[in-house]
């Protein structure tokens, strides 16, 4: 899977990359566990489809999992993942409030502790898929280095071990992306932010004070006008300009200044009436 040179005998083992750019189908643990394991390679990002959001982890392959074992017990070697666990994540898809996963426990360093867990404990009732889609934009590290980066955080050897969980800036996807490429990226935060911006623009026109409401309407009108102008042929460019000028003539806007939340006066932005600057 993926044109990554993983089968090239000239590539050293510690430089091999696997499943570069691969995005698999969704799999269910009850029916697809063995099939999914045949597709997974160390260093893969796994996306778990929860109820209303997605959880992310890094697959590290078979790993000795010694938690909850006595000194004389045999230590099981299991397919494992590393992830930034947090109490908001529920492998049971919110069908129950308790889980064997550490996601529902507060870690040693606080909410968002980075831990090793068996793949089964985190997968549970969710859908799961390989999602290395960011590889097309940001080249990944070799598989061995990805696993080493993830385990360094688990062992407290990297500053990521002590950074608090933040749903917007330091969530499970940020961590998995950082392990794979060195960049903390969260596509789902970007998508949600875009949705909120669009909803805010619509809601603002109805509830904001009149000056800001007019300004929002002016921005939307301007965007629409720019779209129309771009679509117009060059022979109609003057008509597009006249249309924009007529729209602006109908609006009267007093000067508006914005003050940052810290109370310091910001740069004053003025929107003047027709014939202004």
Short mmCIF file of C-alpha atoms in Angstrom, two decimals:
data_model
loop_
_atom_site.label_atom_id
_atom_site.label_comp_id
_atom_site.label_asym_id
_atom_site.label_seq_id
_atom_site.Cartn_x
_atom_site.Cartn_y
_atom_site.Cartn_z
CA UNK A 1 0.00 0.00 0.00
CA UNK A 2 1.43 3.40 -0.98
CA UNK A 3 4.40 4.13 -3.22
CA UNK A 4 6.84 4.51 -0.33
CA UNK A 5 9.85 2.42 -1.29
CA UNK A 6 9.26 0.11 1.70
CA UNK A 7 10.20 -2.93 -0.43
CA UNK A 8 13.31 -1.37 -1.92
CA UNK A 9 16.30 -3.44 -0.74
CA UNK A 10 18.51 -0.38 -1.10
CA UNK A 11 16.66 1.46 1.69
CA UNK A 12 17.98 0.93 5.22
CA UNK A 13 15.47 -0.44 7.72
CA UNK A 14 15.53 2.68 9.89
CA UNK A 15 14.76 4.83 6.82
CA UNK A 16 11.79 2.88 5.50
CA UNK A 17 8.43 4.60 5.16
CA UNK A 18 5.14 2.75 5.01
CA UNK A 19 1.65 3.54 3.71
CA UNK A 20 2.67 7.01 2.55
CA UNK A 21 -0.47 9.00 1.71
CA UNK A 22 -2.74 5.99 2.31
CA UNK A 23 -6.33 6.49 3.46
CA UNK A 24 -8.07 3.15 3.95
CA UNK A 25 -11.74 2.24 4.23
CA UNK A 26 -13.50 2.26 7.59
CA UNK A 27 -13.26 -1.02 9.53
CA UNK A 28 -15.20 -2.46 12.45
CA UNK A 29 -13.36 -4.44 15.11
CA UNK A 30 -15.98 -7.17 15.34
CA UNK A 31 -15.67 -8.16 11.69
CA UNK A 32 -12.49 -6.58 10.31
CA UNK A 33 -9.87 -6.83 13.08
CA UNK A 34 -7.51 -9.24 11.31
CA UNK A 35 -7.98 -7.57 7.92
CA UNK A 36 -7.15 -4.17 9.41
CA UNK A 37 -4.01 -5.55 11.09
CA UNK A 38 -2.71 -6.80 7.73
CA UNK A 39 -2.97 -3.23 6.39
CA UNK A 40 -1.47 -1.41 9.37
CA UNK A 41 2.21 -0.53 9.49
CA UNK A 42 4.19 1.06 12.37
CA UNK A 43 3.93 4.83 12.19
CA UNK A 44 0.46 4.90 10.64
CA UNK A 45 -2.03 7.45 11.87
CA UNK A 46 -5.30 5.78 12.86
CA UNK A 47 -8.56 7.71 12.86
CA UNK A 48 -11.36 6.40 15.09
CA UNK A 49 -14.87 7.53 14.22
CA UNK A 50 -16.64 8.38 17.45
CA UNK A 51 -20.13 9.80 17.88
CA UNK A 52 -19.83 13.38 16.58
CA UNK A 53 -16.04 13.62 16.39
CA UNK A 54 -12.90 11.62 15.53
CA UNK A 55 -10.12 10.39 17.80
CA UNK A 56 -6.54 9.92 16.52
CA UNK A 57 -3.62 7.68 17.45
CA UNK A 58 -0.26 6.44 16.14
CA UNK A 59 0.15 2.71 15.51
CA UNK A 60 3.44 1.38 16.93
CA UNK A 61 3.08 -2.29 16.00
CA UNK A 62 3.34 -5.18 18.47
CA UNK A 63 4.45 -3.91 21.85
CA UNK A 64 5.07 -5.49 25.25
CA UNK A 65 2.16 -4.29 27.37
CA UNK A 66 3.02 -4.85 31.03
CA UNK A 67 0.32 -2.79 32.75
CA UNK A 68 -1.75 -4.57 35.43
CA UNK A 69 0.54 -7.62 35.48
CA UNK A 70 2.30 -9.20 38.45
CA UNK A 71 6.06 -9.66 38.59
CA UNK A 72 5.85 -13.36 37.68
CA UNK A 73 3.19 -12.95 34.99
CA UNK A 74 3.94 -13.37 31.32
CA UNK A 75 3.97 -9.99 29.61
CA UNK A 76 1.65 -10.00 26.60
CA UNK A 77 2.83 -8.60 23.28
CA UNK A 78 -0.10 -6.89 21.57
CA UNK A 79 -0.82 -4.58 18.63
CA UNK A 80 -0.65 -1.20 20.34
CA UNK A 81 -1.18 2.49 19.69
CA UNK A 82 0.09 5.67 21.32
CA UNK A 83 -2.38 8.52 21.74
CA UNK A 84 -3.14 11.62 23.76
CA UNK A 85 -5.95 10.33 25.91
CA UNK A 86 -8.60 12.62 27.35
CA UNK A 87 -11.87 12.26 29.30
CA UNK A 88 -13.92 13.55 26.36
CA UNK A 89 -13.06 10.45 24.32
CA UNK A 90 -15.24 7.36 24.69
CA UNK A 91 -14.46 4.19 22.68
CA UNK A 92 -18.02 2.98 23.31
CA UNK A 93 -19.35 5.81 21.13
CA UNK A 94 -21.02 7.41 24.17
CA UNK A 95 -23.23 4.34 24.70
CA UNK A 96 -21.77 3.96 28.17
CA UNK A 97 -19.90 6.17 30.58
CA UNK A 98 -17.21 3.70 31.65
CA UNK A 99 -14.43 2.11 29.64
CA UNK A 100 -11.23 0.07 30.00
CA UNK A 101 -9.46 2.74 27.96
CA UNK A 102 -7.29 5.32 29.69
CA UNK A 103 -9.18 7.95 27.72
CA UNK A 104 -11.62 8.24 30.62
CA UNK A 105 -8.90 8.64 33.24
CA UNK A 106 -6.81 11.64 34.22
CA UNK A 107 -3.16 10.99 33.47
CA UNK A 108 -0.08 11.53 35.61
CA UNK A 109 0.58 14.91 34.03
CA UNK A 110 -3.07 15.94 33.86
CA UNK A 111 -5.80 15.73 31.26
CA UNK A 112 -4.41 14.64 27.94
CA UNK A 113 -1.71 12.25 29.15
CA UNK A 114 0.06 10.47 26.27
CA UNK A 115 -0.17 6.72 26.79
CA UNK A 116 0.38 3.32 25.19
CA UNK A 117 -2.71 1.13 24.91
CA UNK A 118 -3.72 -2.02 23.08
CA UNK A 119 -5.45 -1.22 19.80
CA UNK A 120 -8.51 -3.21 20.88
CA UNK A 121 -9.11 -1.07 24.00
CA UNK A 122 -9.23 2.16 22.03
CA UNK A 123 -11.01 0.83 18.94
CA UNK A 124 -13.98 -0.86 20.60
CA UNK A 125 -17.30 0.01 18.93
CA UNK A 126 -15.93 2.78 16.71
CA UNK A 127 -15.03 2.66 13.05
CA UNK A 128 -11.28 2.81 12.39
CA UNK A 129 -9.17 3.57 9.35
CA UNK A 130 -5.62 4.39 8.33
CA UNK A 131 -5.48 8.09 7.53
CA UNK A 132 -2.08 9.29 6.34
CA UNK A 133 -3.68 11.87 4.07
CA UNK A 134 -1.44 14.71 5.28
CA UNK A 135 1.57 12.95 3.73
CA UNK A 136 0.76 14.57 0.38
CA UNK A 137 1.34 17.98 1.98
CA UNK A 138 3.91 17.26 4.70
CA UNK A 139 6.39 14.40 4.09
CA UNK A 140 6.40 11.87 6.95
CA UNK A 141 9.39 10.66 8.94
CA UNK A 142 10.58 7.06 8.49
CA UNK A 143 8.36 4.59 10.38
CA UNK A 144 10.97 3.80 13.02
CA UNK A 145 11.46 7.48 13.88
CA UNK A 146 7.67 8.03 14.15
CA UNK A 147 7.41 5.21 16.69
CA UNK A 148 10.44 6.50 18.61
CA UNK A 149 8.96 10.01 18.79
CA UNK A 150 5.67 8.66 20.14
CA UNK A 151 7.35 6.49 22.79
CA UNK A 152 9.68 9.31 23.88
CA UNK A 153 6.60 11.30 24.87
CA UNK A 154 5.13 8.30 26.72
CA UNK A 155 8.36 7.94 28.70
CA UNK A 156 8.52 11.64 29.57
CA UNK A 157 11.57 12.31 27.41
CA UNK A 158 10.03 15.09 25.33
CA UNK A 159 8.35 18.36 26.27
CA UNK A 160 5.15 17.04 24.65
CA UNK A 161 4.82 14.86 27.76
CA UNK A 162 4.08 17.92 29.87
CA UNK A 163 1.96 20.06 27.56
CA UNK A 164 -1.69 20.22 28.66
CA UNK A 165 -4.50 19.00 26.45
CA UNK A 166 -6.31 21.69 24.50
CA UNK A 167 -9.06 20.81 22.06
CA UNK A 168 -8.10 23.67 19.72
CA UNK A 169 -4.30 23.69 19.88
CA UNK A 170 -3.08 20.43 21.44
CA UNK A 171 -5.53 17.61 20.87
CA UNK A 172 -5.10 13.95 19.90
CA UNK A 173 -4.82 14.72 16.17
CA UNK A 174 -2.20 17.42 16.79
CA UNK A 175 -0.12 14.84 18.68
CA UNK A 176 -0.44 12.08 16.06
CA UNK A 177 0.46 14.54 13.29
CA UNK A 178 3.47 15.78 15.27
CA UNK A 179 4.74 12.22 15.68
CA UNK A 180 4.41 11.46 11.96
CA UNK A 181 5.75 14.66 10.40
CA UNK A 182 6.93 17.07 13.09
CA UNK A 183 3.98 19.41 12.43
CA UNK A 184 1.04 19.68 14.83
CA UNK A 185 -1.94 19.80 12.49
CA UNK A 186 -5.63 19.14 13.17
CA UNK A 187 -7.88 19.02 10.12
CA UNK A 188 -11.04 18.60 12.18
CA UNK A 189 -10.31 21.79 14.15
CA UNK A 190 -9.82 23.64 10.86
CA UNK A 191 -13.12 22.31 9.50
CA UNK A 192 -15.04 23.20 12.67
CA UNK A 193 -13.49 26.67 12.77
CA UNK A 194 -14.57 27.31 9.17
CA UNK A 195 -18.12 26.20 10.02
CA UNK A 196 -18.24 28.48 13.07
CA UNK A 197 -17.03 31.46 11.05
CA UNK A 198 -19.78 30.92 8.48
CA UNK A 199 -22.44 30.53 11.18
CA UNK A 200 -21.12 33.61 12.98
CA UNK A 201 -21.44 35.74 9.85
CA UNK A 202 -25.05 34.67 9.39
CA UNK A 203 -25.99 35.10 13.05
CA UNK A 204 -24.16 38.41 13.35
CA UNK A 205 -26.37 40.07 10.76
CA UNK A 206 -29.38 39.38 12.97
CA UNK A 207 -28.11 40.10 16.49
CA UNK A 208 -25.24 42.60 16.32
CA UNK A 209 -25.76 46.37 16.82
CA UNK A 210 -26.69 48.18 13.66
CA UNK A 211 -23.25 49.64 12.78
CA UNK A 212 -21.55 46.23 12.94
CA UNK A 213 -24.49 44.59 11.25
CA UNK A 214 -24.20 47.03 8.38
CA UNK A 215 -20.46 46.38 8.21
CA UNK A 216 -21.05 42.62 8.02
CA UNK A 217 -23.59 43.17 5.27
CA UNK A 218 -21.14 45.38 3.44
CA UNK A 219 -18.47 42.66 3.61
CA UNK A 220 -20.86 40.06 2.25
CA UNK A 221 -22.02 42.42 -0.47
CA UNK A 222 -18.41 43.14 -1.34
CA UNK A 223 -17.58 39.46 -1.64
CA UNK A 224 -20.58 38.92 -3.87
CA UNK A 225 -19.63 41.87 -6.02
CA UNK A 226 -16.05 40.65 -6.37
CA UNK A 227 -17.33 37.27 -7.49
CA UNK A 228 -19.54 38.89 -10.08
CA UNK A 229 -16.70 41.08 -11.34
CA UNK A 230 -14.37 38.10 -11.70
CA UNK A 231 -16.97 36.25 -13.74
CA UNK A 232 -17.59 39.20 -16.02
CA UNK A 233 -15.87 39.48 -19.35
CA UNK A 234 -13.36 42.28 -19.79
CA UNK A 235 -15.82 44.16 -21.93
CA UNK A 236 -18.18 44.35 -18.96
CA UNK A 237 -15.64 45.46 -16.35
CA UNK A 238 -16.96 49.03 -16.28
CA UNK A 239 -20.50 47.76 -15.61
CA UNK A 240 -19.17 45.77 -12.66
CA UNK A 241 -17.47 48.85 -11.23
CA UNK A 242 -20.64 50.92 -11.60
CA UNK A 243 -22.64 48.23 -9.81
CA UNK A 244 -20.22 48.19 -6.85
CA UNK A 245 -20.22 52.00 -6.63
CA UNK A 246 -24.03 52.12 -6.60
CA UNK A 247 -24.16 49.54 -3.81
CA UNK A 248 -21.72 51.51 -1.65
CA UNK A 249 -23.57 54.80 -2.27
CA UNK A 250 -26.67 53.35 -0.58
CA UNK A 251 -24.85 52.58 2.64
CA UNK A 252 -23.96 55.11 5.34
CA UNK A 253 -21.41 53.94 7.89
CA UNK A 254 -20.02 55.89 10.90
CA UNK A 255 -16.39 55.42 11.91
CA UNK A 256 -15.86 52.25 13.95
CA UNK A 257 -12.89 51.52 16.21
CA UNK A 258 -11.99 48.12 17.68
CA UNK A 259 -10.46 47.59 21.12
CA UNK A 260 -8.59 44.33 21.82
CA UNK A 261 -9.80 42.14 24.68
CA UNK A 262 -6.85 43.21 26.87
CA UNK A 263 -8.23 46.76 26.95
CA UNK A 264 -5.51 48.38 24.84
CA UNK A 265 -6.68 50.63 22.06
CA UNK A 266 -6.18 48.95 18.69
CA UNK A 267 -5.63 50.52 15.31
CA UNK A 268 -8.73 52.44 14.34
CA UNK A 269 -10.35 51.13 11.20
CA UNK A 270 -12.71 53.58 9.59
CA UNK A 271 -15.34 52.86 7.03
CA UNK A 272 -16.35 56.17 5.56
CA UNK A 273 -19.43 57.22 3.69
CA UNK A 274 -19.36 57.53 -0.10
CA UNK A 275 -16.60 59.86 -1.27
CA UNK A 276 -14.28 59.00 1.66
CA UNK A 277 -10.66 57.84 1.49
#
